[in-house]
Amino acid sequence: MTFDAVYSLAFYLMNIEATSKIVIVGAGFGGITIAKTFKNKPVEVLLIDQHNYHNFQPLMYQIATGGLEPDSIAYPVRRIFRNQKNFSFRMAKVENVSIDTQTLQTSIGPISYDYLVIATGSTNNFFNFEPVKDKLLTLKSIPDALNMRSYIYQNLEKALAHQNDQSIDDLMNIAIVGGGPAGIELAGALAEMKHFVLPKDFPDLDMSKMQINLYEAAPELLSAMSEASSTKTLLYLRELGVNVHLNAKVNGYDGKILTLADGTNFTTDTVIWTAGVKAAPINGLPEGALAGNRILVDGYNQVKNTKNIFAIGDVASCVTAENPKGLPMLAPIAQQQGKLLANNIVKLTTQQPMQPFKYKNKGVMATIGRKKAVVDLPKWKFQGTFAWLVWMFIHIMSLVGFRNKIMAFYDWMANYLTYDKPLGLIIRPYKRKE
Ligand SMILES: Cc1cc2nc3c(=O)[nH]c(=O)nc-3n(C[C@H](O)[C@H](O)[C@H](O)COP(=O)(O)OP(=O)(O)OC[C@H]3O[C@@H](n4cnc5c(N)ncnc54)[C@H](O)[C@@H]3O)c2cc1C
């Protein structure tokens, strides 16, 4: 018997009044918010994700650099919804949607829906580096971040073993490609590790040999933020000893040498790719519903050429006169769309008019290191220590679960007071594919 049949039978046996079945794919910022907003609403909610946890991607770089443990930025989906009666969860990968039969094909069998919400987020975009993507490290998931942490420590152990008999530049140097929030936050955290943590862990290794290079193809860092934030970020990174290369387009990587369009190159075993993401839609959507990889939605997040399918967050593109390129891929947008869409779907089921989505920009921020952060609020832009405190407060409050908030606060305070990072275990050694 398929999962779908068991699910329907269970509801029948429990004599629950027939209600609309909303299936949400993706337990990211958008999926979790919409599922929560359906609490106490007259609908059945089934959330599907390939993982059994929700993770907080903006702090992924903290896992990679040993500042936080993985459990501090992730939370089991089932635990988030323990008190929501109209909710159920299945861990499965969704392969395909069949619109005619209103069914999803998943790794655990077919699942039917009355209304479908696609909140599958985005995945790495390697552009011209696609053929060598296996040689790159990425920062899109907790396993990615743990691989990166292991790989850096493994290379330092190797460098220590080989320092007398060969050049160890490739083992010690690190290149980061992409000067957006993920790239600059990672570069700052690695630079602090190099100065404060690694000399204590590897006293026999000359850490001054480690070069951290950041490459950005555009003429500035953080191009989505204000000029003041971008300029200050550059200054902060240079103060920390990061070699920032602007107008620097990377051309290729052979596993040892990173080459640039201007003919220069950099020897390193560690190239971290933060240069782009692309939407991760599910297959089977009707023709005309996709623009590139993003799913085209109208002002109510309804997918083009469909009746009962919606998309929110990174995967959705709502092109309007106000936003001709669609909205940026940001967590608050996914959350705001999720909240409104839950209320709109309830309205739809009760034949009431839906309300169009309007993004409320509450600001963007990034941190470079201790007492170094940049914050752009709609009416106020500031940088430095106060920005860093605001950044920490907002991020701690945004973590799911009381324990995670306390753990992150404790780790950051300990880090601040001791100039140390607690985590550097190579629990699961990472072997790069060649
Ligand atoms: C390193 C990094 C740093 C970032 N920093 C910031 C920041 O500082 N501020 C900010 O606002 N945004 C930031 N972002 C972007 C932000 O994380 C995204 O905009 C946000 O996660 C989008 O939410 P979402 O719900 O659309 O998708 P996601 O949160 O990505 O969730 C998608 C979910 O769908 C699941 N899924 C995907 N495909 C399938 C499938 N076929 N079957 C089953 N499950 C599937 C995934 O497992 C995942 O759980 C950052 C992103 C990264 C990677």
Tab-separated table of C-alpha atoms and ligand atoms in Angstrom:
chain	number	residue	atom	x	y	z
A	1	MET	CA	0.000	0.000	0.000
A	2	THR	CA	1.409	3.412	-0.933
A	3	PHE	CA	2.042	6.129	1.609
A	4	ASP	CA	-0.734	8.180	0.018
A	5	ALA	CA	-3.299	5.410	0.511
A	6	VAL	CA	-2.254	4.955	4.168
A	7	TYR	CA	-2.506	8.696	4.719
A	8	SER	CA	-6.051	8.905	3.268
A	9	LEU	CA	-7.187	5.816	5.162
A	10	ALA	CA	-5.880	7.205	8.465
A	11	PHE	CA	-7.912	10.381	8.045
A	12	TYR	CA	-10.984	8.380	7.065
A	13	LEU	CA	-10.689	6.096	10.095
A	14	MET	CA	-10.215	9.030	12.423
A	15	ASN	CA	-13.483	10.408	11.029
A	16	ILE	CA	-11.964	13.782	10.343
A	17	GLU	CA	-14.099	16.092	8.289
A	18	ALA	CA	-12.833	16.337	4.705
A	19	THR	CA	-10.697	19.447	4.376
A	20	SER	CA	-8.391	20.718	1.679
A	21	LYS	CA	-5.030	18.968	1.659
A	22	ILE	CA	-2.169	21.414	1.282
A	23	VAL	CA	1.153	19.836	0.348
A	24	ILE	CA	4.235	21.992	0.871
A	25	VAL	CA	7.565	20.927	-0.646
A	26	GLY	CA	10.582	22.316	1.206
A	27	ALA	CA	11.135	22.970	4.921
A	28	GLY	CA	13.219	26.101	4.418
A	29	PHE	CA	12.319	29.623	5.506
A	30	GLY	CA	9.268	29.769	3.230
A	31	GLY	CA	7.970	26.231	3.845
A	32	ILE	CA	8.256	26.416	7.633
A	33	THR	CA	6.546	29.814	7.783
A	34	ILE	CA	3.593	28.842	5.625
A	35	ALA	CA	3.101	25.552	7.484
A	36	LYS	CA	3.120	27.385	10.838
A	37	THR	CA	0.662	29.998	9.578
A	38	PHE	CA	-1.797	27.204	8.751
A	39	LYS	CA	-1.990	26.330	12.483
A	40	ASN	CA	-5.633	26.159	13.624
A	41	LYS	CA	-6.857	26.787	10.073
A	42	PRO	CA	-9.392	24.370	8.557
A	43	VAL	CA	-6.906	22.581	6.292
A	44	GLU	CA	-4.645	19.502	6.411
A	45	VAL	CA	-0.967	20.318	5.959
A	46	LEU	CA	1.659	17.873	4.720
A	47	LEU	CA	5.226	19.184	4.605
A	48	ILE	CA	7.830	17.237	2.601
A	49	ASP	CA	11.590	17.738	2.701
A	50	GLN	CA	14.539	15.619	1.681
A	51	HIS	CA	16.048	16.282	5.142
A	52	ASN	CA	14.349	15.902	8.517
A	53	TYR	CA	15.550	19.319	9.664
A	54	HIS	CA	15.257	23.005	8.882
A	55	ASN	CA	18.563	24.838	8.675
A	56	PHE	CA	19.523	28.461	9.021
A	57	GLN	CA	21.660	29.072	5.939
A	58	PRO	CA	22.888	32.588	6.835
A	59	LEU	CA	25.028	31.077	9.628
A	60	MET	CA	26.426	28.183	7.611
A	61	TYR	CA	29.844	29.852	7.441
A	62	GLN	CA	30.019	29.668	11.259
A	63	ILE	CA	29.886	25.861	11.025
A	64	ALA	CA	32.599	25.833	8.363
A	65	THR	CA	34.896	27.946	10.532
A	66	GLY	CA	34.225	26.214	13.859
A	67	GLY	CA	32.328	29.085	15.511
A	68	LEU	CA	29.077	27.174	16.011
A	69	GLU	CA	28.145	23.526	16.114
A	70	PRO	CA	25.782	22.235	13.387
A	71	ASP	CA	22.988	21.537	15.864
A	72	SER	CA	22.855	25.227	16.771
A	73	ILE	CA	21.647	26.246	13.316
A	74	ALA	CA	19.373	23.312	12.556
A	75	TYR	CA	16.159	22.032	14.094
A	76	PRO	CA	14.154	18.823	13.471
A	77	VAL	CA	11.017	19.669	11.499
A	78	ARG	CA	8.818	17.331	13.525
A	79	ARG	CA	9.836	19.097	16.729
A	80	ILE	CA	8.901	22.524	15.350
A	81	PHE	CA	5.353	21.281	14.764
A	82	ARG	CA	4.781	19.062	17.800
A	83	ASN	CA	1.778	21.119	18.858
A	84	GLN	CA	0.172	21.604	15.472
A	85	LYS	CA	-2.673	19.096	15.053
A	86	ASN	CA	-3.372	19.642	11.344
A	87	PHE	CA	0.287	19.024	10.426
A	88	SER	CA	2.240	16.015	9.246
A	89	PHE	CA	5.717	15.577	7.801
A	90	ARG	CA	7.381	13.157	5.399
A	91	MET	CA	11.080	12.968	4.700
A	92	ALA	CA	11.272	12.413	0.954
A	93	LYS	CA	12.735	13.847	-2.212
A	94	VAL	CA	10.130	15.133	-4.628
A	95	GLU	CA	10.993	14.118	-8.180
A	96	ASN	CA	8.116	15.323	-10.265
A	97	VAL	CA	4.605	16.787	-10.278
A	98	SER	CA	1.787	15.394	-12.412
A	99	ILE	CA	-0.679	18.228	-12.822
A	100	ASP	CA	-3.464	16.171	-14.409
A	101	THR	CA	-3.682	13.783	-11.469
A	102	GLN	CA	-2.668	16.358	-8.802
A	103	THR	CA	0.053	14.008	-7.618
A	104	LEU	CA	3.692	14.298	-6.664
A	105	GLN	CA	6.138	11.508	-7.475
A	106	THR	CA	8.474	11.187	-4.515
A	107	SER	CA	11.182	8.865	-3.229
A	108	ILE	CA	8.555	7.289	-0.920
A	109	GLY	CA	5.818	6.944	-3.533
A	110	PRO	CA	3.032	9.137	-4.952
A	111	ILE	CA	1.437	11.849	-2.801
A	112	SER	CA	-1.720	13.674	-3.876
A	113	TYR	CA	-2.631	17.260	-3.122
A	114	ASP	CA	-5.526	19.704	-3.395
A	115	TYR	CA	-3.177	22.682	-3.254
A	116	LEU	CA	0.562	22.475	-3.839
A	117	VAL	CA	3.118	24.959	-2.506
A	118	ILE	CA	6.628	24.693	-3.968
A	119	ALA	CA	9.244	26.120	-1.598
A	120	THR	CA	12.299	24.200	-2.779
A	121	GLY	CA	14.747	27.116	-2.613
A	122	SER	CA	17.914	27.233	-4.646
A	123	THR	CA	21.062	25.293	-5.397
A	124	ASN	CA	24.633	26.223	-6.390
A	125	ASN	CA	25.176	27.766	-9.793
A	126	PHE	CA	28.690	27.026	-11.036
A	127	PHE	CA	28.451	28.891	-14.374
A	128	ASN	CA	31.632	28.148	-16.396
A	129	PHE	CA	33.023	26.132	-13.453
A	130	GLU	CA	30.393	23.378	-13.922
A	131	PRO	CA	32.949	20.909	-15.394
A	132	VAL	CA	35.223	21.305	-12.340
A	133	LYS	CA	32.538	21.674	-9.676
A	134	ASP	CA	33.711	18.529	-7.848
A	135	LYS	CA	37.026	20.241	-7.130
A	136	LEU	CA	35.283	23.148	-5.371
A	137	LEU	CA	33.996	23.466	-1.828
A	138	THR	CA	30.514	24.940	-1.418
A	139	LEU	CA	28.442	26.370	1.409
A	140	LYS	CA	24.832	25.476	0.732
A	141	SER	CA	24.163	22.790	3.324
A	142	ILE	CA	25.348	21.573	6.727
A	143	PRO	CA	27.261	18.639	5.153
A	144	ASP	CA	28.973	21.200	2.837
A	145	ALA	CA	30.015	23.284	5.835
A	146	LEU	CA	31.304	20.264	7.773
A	147	ASN	CA	33.242	19.085	4.708
A	148	MET	CA	34.847	22.505	4.448
A	149	ARG	CA	35.833	22.536	8.117
A	150	SER	CA	37.344	19.048	7.849
A	151	TYR	CA	39.141	19.834	4.605
A	152	ILE	CA	40.819	22.961	5.975
A	153	TYR	CA	41.998	21.133	9.106
A	154	GLN	CA	43.076	18.073	7.080
A	155	ASN	CA	45.198	20.297	4.818
A	156	LEU	CA	46.815	21.990	7.795
A	157	GLU	CA	47.693	18.584	9.264
A	158	LYS	CA	49.187	17.619	5.867
A	159	ALA	CA	51.060	20.919	5.635
A	160	LEU	CA	52.601	20.261	9.040
A	161	ALA	CA	53.753	16.825	7.934
A	162	HIS	CA	55.281	18.107	4.671
A	163	GLN	CA	56.612	21.507	5.573
A	164	ASN	CA	60.255	20.455	5.361
A	165	ASP	CA	60.211	18.653	2.063
A	166	GLN	CA	57.964	20.533	-0.364
A	167	SER	CA	56.121	23.771	-0.997
A	168	ILE	CA	53.011	23.828	1.123
A	169	ASP	CA	51.360	26.883	-0.472
A	170	ASP	CA	48.664	24.751	-2.067
A	171	LEU	CA	47.748	23.188	1.274
A	172	MET	CA	47.654	26.417	3.261
A	173	ASN	CA	46.203	28.938	0.795
A	174	ILE	CA	42.478	29.477	0.486
A	175	ALA	CA	40.583	31.097	-2.406
A	176	ILE	CA	36.997	32.276	-2.067
A	177	VAL	CA	35.110	33.058	-5.255
A	178	GLY	CA	32.231	35.531	-4.836
A	179	GLY	CA	32.062	38.777	-2.885
A	180	GLY	CA	28.420	38.558	-1.790
A	181	PRO	CA	27.303	38.077	1.845
A	182	ALA	CA	28.359	34.407	2.011
A	183	GLY	CA	31.816	35.099	0.541
A	184	ILE	CA	32.673	38.115	2.669
A	185	GLU	CA	31.395	36.573	5.913
A	186	LEU	CA	33.406	33.434	5.271
A	187	ALA	CA	36.537	35.394	4.320
A	188	GLY	CA	36.337	37.435	7.534
A	189	ALA	CA	35.794	34.353	9.701
A	190	LEU	CA	38.695	32.479	8.055
A	191	ALA	CA	40.975	35.499	8.526
A	192	GLU	CA	40.097	35.606	12.241
A	193	MET	CA	40.786	31.867	12.478
A	194	LYS	CA	44.171	32.407	10.854
A	195	HIS	CA	45.111	35.156	13.327
A	196	PHE	CA	43.616	33.950	16.598
A	197	VAL	CA	42.840	30.227	16.491
A	198	LEU	CA	45.190	28.366	14.148
A	199	PRO	CA	48.473	29.669	15.634
A	200	LYS	CA	47.363	28.121	18.963
A	201	ASP	CA	46.299	24.839	17.306
A	202	PHE	CA	49.354	24.597	15.006
A	203	PRO	CA	52.244	26.313	16.819
A	204	ASP	CA	54.758	24.503	14.561
A	205	LEU	CA	53.252	25.889	11.375
A	206	ASP	CA	54.134	29.348	10.032
A	207	MET	CA	50.647	30.798	9.647
A	208	SER	CA	51.958	33.895	7.872
A	209	LYS	CA	52.325	31.605	4.829
A	210	MET	CA	48.554	31.174	4.644
A	211	GLN	CA	47.003	33.517	2.085
A	212	ILE	CA	43.254	34.085	1.963
A	213	ASN	CA	42.247	35.505	-1.406
A	214	LEU	CA	38.737	36.728	-2.197
A	215	TYR	CA	37.785	37.151	-5.873
A	216	GLU	CA	34.826	39.251	-7.024
A	217	ALA	CA	34.062	39.845	-10.712
A	218	ALA	CA	32.192	43.121	-10.015
A	219	PRO	CA	33.977	46.359	-9.121
A	220	GLU	CA	32.643	46.206	-5.532
A	221	LEU	CA	31.753	43.785	-2.729
A	222	LEU	CA	28.173	43.287	-1.507
A	223	SER	CA	26.732	44.858	-4.645
A	224	ALA	CA	23.172	44.521	-3.283
A	225	MET	CA	24.002	46.759	-0.287
A	226	SER	CA	24.757	50.492	0.012
A	227	GLU	CA	28.019	52.004	-1.195
A	228	ALA	CA	28.958	52.823	2.410
A	229	SER	CA	28.530	49.178	3.458
A	230	SER	CA	30.415	47.917	0.443
A	231	THR	CA	33.358	50.291	1.005
A	232	LYS	CA	33.521	49.549	4.721
A	233	THR	CA	33.440	45.804	4.099
A	234	LEU	CA	36.433	46.112	1.782
A	235	LEU	CA	38.301	48.088	4.431
A	236	TYR	CA	37.436	45.587	7.195
A	237	LEU	CA	38.566	42.604	5.113
A	238	ARG	CA	41.846	44.290	4.188
A	239	GLU	CA	42.435	45.132	7.876
A	240	LEU	CA	42.018	41.427	8.627
A	241	GLY	CA	44.623	40.558	5.991
A	242	VAL	CA	42.302	39.177	3.303
A	243	ASN	CA	43.613	39.824	-0.233
A	244	VAL	CA	40.497	41.185	-1.921
A	245	HIS	CA	40.569	41.178	-5.729
A	246	LEU	CA	37.828	43.243	-7.396
A	247	ASN	CA	37.035	43.148	-11.145
A	248	ALA	CA	38.608	39.707	-10.863
A	249	LYS	CA	36.886	37.103	-12.985
A	250	VAL	CA	38.038	33.562	-12.326
A	251	ASN	CA	38.501	31.495	-15.460
A	252	GLY	CA	39.364	27.969	-14.437
A	253	TYR	CA	40.730	25.607	-11.821
A	254	ASP	CA	42.634	22.364	-12.317
A	255	GLY	CA	42.561	21.227	-8.699
A	256	LYS	CA	45.758	23.062	-7.821
A	257	ILE	CA	45.942	26.345	-9.766
A	258	LEU	CA	43.155	28.899	-9.972
A	259	THR	CA	43.459	31.026	-13.104
A	260	LEU	CA	41.989	34.457	-13.679
A	261	ALA	CA	40.807	36.185	-16.835
A	262	ASP	CA	43.714	38.654	-16.591
A	263	GLY	CA	46.216	35.781	-16.837
A	264	THR	CA	47.276	35.738	-13.177
A	265	ASN	CA	46.907	32.629	-11.071
A	266	PHE	CA	46.894	31.402	-7.462
A	267	THR	CA	48.128	28.060	-6.168
A	268	THR	CA	45.680	26.486	-3.748
A	269	ASP	CA	44.092	23.174	-2.879
A	270	THR	CA	41.064	24.944	-1.419
A	271	VAL	CA	38.696	26.907	-3.669
A	272	ILE	CA	35.405	27.854	-2.035
A	273	TRP	CA	32.574	28.690	-4.409
A	274	THR	CA	30.044	31.280	-3.209
A	275	ALA	CA	29.596	32.954	-6.588
A	276	GLY	CA	26.009	32.132	-7.338
A	277	VAL	CA	22.859	30.149	-6.828
A	278	LYS	CA	20.027	29.137	-9.113
A	279	ALA	CA	16.477	28.149	-8.290
A	280	ALA	CA	15.724	24.442	-7.712
A	281	PRO	CA	12.243	23.835	-9.200
A	282	ILE	CA	10.570	20.433	-9.391
A	283	ASN	CA	9.959	18.791	-12.772
A	284	GLY	CA	6.594	18.552	-14.491
A	285	LEU	CA	5.409	22.159	-14.390
A	286	PRO	CA	3.534	23.338	-17.494
A	287	GLU	CA	5.237	25.084	-20.352
A	288	GLY	CA	5.742	28.782	-19.769
A	289	ALA	CA	5.871	28.350	-15.985
A	290	LEU	CA	9.650	28.699	-15.808
A	291	ALA	CA	11.958	31.615	-16.574
A	292	GLY	CA	15.402	30.039	-16.538
A	293	ASN	CA	15.195	27.920	-13.401
A	294	ARG	CA	12.833	30.162	-11.452
A	295	ILE	CA	9.104	29.471	-11.351
A	296	LEU	CA	7.054	32.382	-12.676
A	297	VAL	CA	4.330	33.435	-10.251
A	298	ASP	CA	1.757	36.209	-10.236
A	299	GLY	CA	1.229	38.725	-7.446
A	300	TYR	CA	-0.489	36.030	-5.342
A	301	ASN	CA	2.412	33.568	-5.754
A	302	GLN	CA	0.283	31.423	-8.033
A	303	VAL	CA	2.316	29.547	-10.667
A	304	LYS	CA	1.654	30.660	-14.247
A	305	ASN	CA	-0.727	28.440	-16.228
A	306	THR	CA	-1.859	26.483	-13.159
A	307	LYS	CA	-4.934	26.634	-10.894
A	308	ASN	CA	-3.877	25.260	-7.540
A	309	ILE	CA	-0.075	25.408	-7.524
A	310	PHE	CA	1.905	28.132	-5.782
A	311	ALA	CA	5.612	28.875	-5.347
A	312	ILE	CA	7.375	30.975	-2.703
A	313	GLY	CA	10.896	31.968	-1.720
A	314	ASP	CA	14.063	31.564	-3.781
A	315	VAL	CA	12.417	29.269	-6.310
A	316	ALA	CA	9.687	31.796	-7.217
A	317	SER	CA	10.043	34.739	-9.550
A	318	CYS	CA	7.391	37.427	-9.304
A	319	VAL	CA	8.129	39.853	-12.126
A	320	THR	CA	6.263	43.134	-11.816
A	321	ALA	CA	6.766	46.684	-13.124
A	322	GLU	CA	8.198	47.508	-9.684
A	323	ASN	CA	10.561	44.484	-9.732
A	324	PRO	CA	11.331	43.716	-13.397
A	325	LYS	CA	13.961	41.108	-12.416
A	326	GLY	CA	11.814	39.489	-9.715
A	327	LEU	CA	12.571	39.785	-6.008
A	328	PRO	CA	16.029	38.908	-4.646
A	329	MET	CA	16.673	35.521	-3.019
A	330	LEU	CA	16.439	36.435	0.671
A	331	ALA	CA	15.071	34.673	3.746
A	332	PRO	CA	12.635	37.450	4.790
A	333	ILE	CA	11.008	37.406	1.348
A	334	ALA	CA	10.402	33.650	1.596
A	335	GLN	CA	8.945	34.131	5.095
A	336	GLN	CA	6.690	37.057	4.161
A	337	GLN	CA	5.405	35.221	1.075
A	338	GLY	CA	4.755	32.087	3.151
A	339	LYS	CA	2.739	33.985	5.741
A	340	LEU	CA	0.555	35.777	3.216
A	341	LEU	CA	0.045	32.701	1.044
A	342	ALA	CA	-1.289	30.610	3.949
A	343	ASN	CA	-3.965	33.232	4.572
A	344	ASN	CA	-4.656	33.526	0.834
A	345	ILE	CA	-5.117	29.766	0.393
A	346	VAL	CA	-7.598	29.738	3.288
A	347	LYS	CA	-9.415	32.611	1.568
A	348	LEU	CA	-9.379	30.690	-1.700
A	349	THR	CA	-10.973	27.648	-0.064
A	350	THR	CA	-13.748	29.871	1.297
A	351	GLN	CA	-14.255	31.818	-1.949
A	352	GLN	CA	-12.926	35.093	-0.568
A	353	PRO	CA	-10.678	37.433	-2.589
A	354	MET	CA	-6.930	36.968	-2.082
A	355	GLN	CA	-4.534	39.748	-1.166
A	356	PRO	CA	-1.518	40.526	-3.417
A	357	PHE	CA	2.036	40.209	-2.043
A	358	LYS	CA	4.015	43.342	-1.233
A	359	TYR	CA	7.556	42.966	0.094
A	360	LYS	CA	8.320	44.946	3.257
A	361	ASN	CA	12.075	45.532	3.210
A	362	LYS	CA	13.191	45.567	6.843
A	363	GLY	CA	16.884	45.857	5.935
A	364	VAL	CA	19.927	43.717	5.142
A	365	MET	CA	23.125	43.119	7.087
A	366	ALA	CA	26.407	41.230	7.015
A	367	THR	CA	29.219	40.659	9.480
A	368	ILE	CA	32.926	40.544	8.708
A	369	GLY	CA	34.332	39.794	12.149
A	370	ARG	CA	34.413	40.905	15.763
A	371	LYS	CA	33.002	44.430	16.035
A	372	LYS	CA	32.893	44.607	12.245
A	373	ALA	CA	29.485	44.487	10.582
A	374	VAL	CA	27.421	46.512	8.127
A	375	VAL	CA	23.685	47.170	8.382
A	376	ASP	CA	21.454	48.821	5.770
A	377	LEU	CA	18.017	49.645	7.155
A	378	PRO	CA	15.535	51.360	4.827
A	379	LYS	CA	16.179	54.745	6.463
A	380	TRP	CA	19.475	54.267	8.291
A	381	LYS	CA	22.804	52.712	7.345
A	382	PHE	CA	25.514	52.064	9.913
A	383	GLN	CA	28.673	50.033	10.372
A	384	GLY	CA	31.040	48.975	13.165
A	385	THR	CA	30.490	47.741	16.719
A	386	PHE	CA	26.829	48.732	17.026
A	387	ALA	CA	26.084	47.088	13.664
A	388	TRP	CA	27.849	43.937	14.923
A	389	LEU	CA	25.714	43.867	18.101
A	390	VAL	CA	22.550	44.353	16.046
A	391	TRP	CA	23.658	41.581	13.675
A	392	MET	CA	24.270	39.186	16.588
A	393	PHE	CA	20.970	39.992	18.290
A	394	ILE	CA	18.908	39.551	15.104
A	395	HIS	CA	20.631	36.269	14.218
A	396	ILE	CA	20.286	34.783	17.693
A	397	MET	CA	16.615	35.717	17.822
A	398	SER	CA	16.048	34.223	14.350
A	399	LEU	CA	17.370	30.776	15.282
A	400	VAL	CA	14.676	28.164	15.797
A	401	GLY	CA	14.405	26.777	19.337
A	402	PHE	CA	15.422	28.081	22.769
A	403	ARG	CA	18.381	25.693	23.052
A	404	ASN	CA	19.846	26.879	19.758
A	405	LYS	CA	19.583	30.516	20.839
A	406	ILE	CA	21.354	29.785	24.133
A	407	MET	CA	24.054	27.650	22.477
A	408	ALA	CA	24.809	30.288	19.824
A	409	PHE	CA	24.919	33.027	22.462
A	410	TYR	CA	27.256	30.943	24.655
A	411	ASP	CA	29.606	30.030	21.767
A	412	TRP	CA	29.809	33.631	20.564
A	413	MET	CA	30.451	35.014	24.051
A	414	ALA	CA	33.167	32.402	24.660
A	415	ASN	CA	34.660	33.217	21.265
A	416	TYR	CA	34.586	36.941	22.056
A	417	LEU	CA	36.227	36.562	25.468
A	418	THR	CA	38.867	33.958	24.546
A	419	TYR	CA	39.586	34.842	20.885
A	420	ASP	CA	39.114	31.136	20.277
A	421	LYS	CA	36.704	28.903	18.384
A	422	PRO	CA	35.614	25.705	20.057
A	423	LEU	CA	35.228	23.347	17.101
A	424	GLY	CA	37.946	21.863	14.925
A	425	LEU	CA	37.292	18.142	14.867
A	426	ILE	CA	37.865	16.105	11.721
A	427	ILE	CA	35.079	13.657	12.546
A	428	ARG	CA	34.318	12.688	8.998
A	429	PRO	CA	37.387	13.286	6.783
A	430	TYR	CA	36.492	14.834	3.440
A	431	LYS	CA	37.994	13.514	0.219
A	432	ARG	CA	37.558	15.783	-2.752
A	433	LYS	CA	36.381	14.042	-5.936
A	434	GLU	CA	39.036	14.294	-8.682
B	1	LIG	C1	25.598	30.634	2.751
B	1	LIG	C2	24.311	31.426	2.636
B	1	LIG	C3	24.169	32.617	3.331
B	1	LIG	C4	22.973	33.347	3.227
B	1	LIG	N1	22.851	34.509	3.951
B	1	LIG	C5	21.672	35.180	3.925
B	1	LIG	C6	21.480	36.338	4.723
B	1	LIG	O1	22.394	36.783	5.431
B	1	LIG	N2	20.256	36.966	4.690
B	1	LIG	C7	19.233	36.488	3.902
B	1	LIG	O2	18.145	37.060	3.939
B	1	LIG	N3	19.390	35.404	3.132
B	1	LIG	C8	20.575	34.731	3.122
B	1	LIG	N4	20.736	33.616	2.355
B	1	LIG	C9	19.638	33.228	1.461
B	1	LIG	C10	18.526	32.519	2.225
B	1	LIG	O3	19.078	31.434	2.945
B	1	LIG	C11	17.488	32.054	1.218
B	1	LIG	O4	16.950	33.181	0.581
B	1	LIG	C12	16.371	31.292	1.926
B	1	LIG	O5	16.888	30.108	2.498
B	1	LIG	C13	15.259	30.946	0.937
B	1	LIG	O6	14.266	30.228	1.612
B	1	LIG	P1	13.407	29.140	0.835
B	1	LIG	O7	12.353	28.700	1.762
B	1	LIG	O8	13.004	29.656	-0.504
B	1	LIG	O9	14.433	27.947	0.525
B	1	LIG	P2	15.423	27.160	1.476
B	1	LIG	O10	15.535	27.791	2.797
B	1	LIG	O11	16.655	26.944	0.675
B	1	LIG	O12	14.698	25.760	1.677
B	1	LIG	C14	14.455	24.871	0.621
B	1	LIG	C15	14.149	23.502	1.207
B	1	LIG	O13	13.644	22.680	0.172
B	1	LIG	C16	14.190	21.378	0.292
B	1	LIG	N5	14.132	20.771	-1.037
B	1	LIG	C17	14.665	21.268	-2.184
B	1	LIG	N6	14.368	20.480	-3.214
B	1	LIG	C18	13.646	19.436	-2.714
B	1	LIG	C19	13.035	18.284	-3.311
B	1	LIG	N7	13.101	18.044	-4.610
B	1	LIG	N8	12.390	17.427	-2.493
B	1	LIG	C20	12.308	17.664	-1.151
B	1	LIG	N9	12.845	18.735	-0.557
B	1	LIG	C21	13.498	19.619	-1.332
B	1	LIG	C22	15.590	21.617	0.804
B	1	LIG	O14	16.106	20.490	1.464
B	1	LIG	C23	15.374	22.804	1.758
B	1	LIG	O15	15.120	22.364	3.073
B	1	LIG	C24	21.922	32.871	2.416
B	1	LIG	C25	22.067	31.666	1.719
B	1	LIG	C26	23.240	30.950	1.819
B	1	LIG	C27	23.394	29.654	1.074
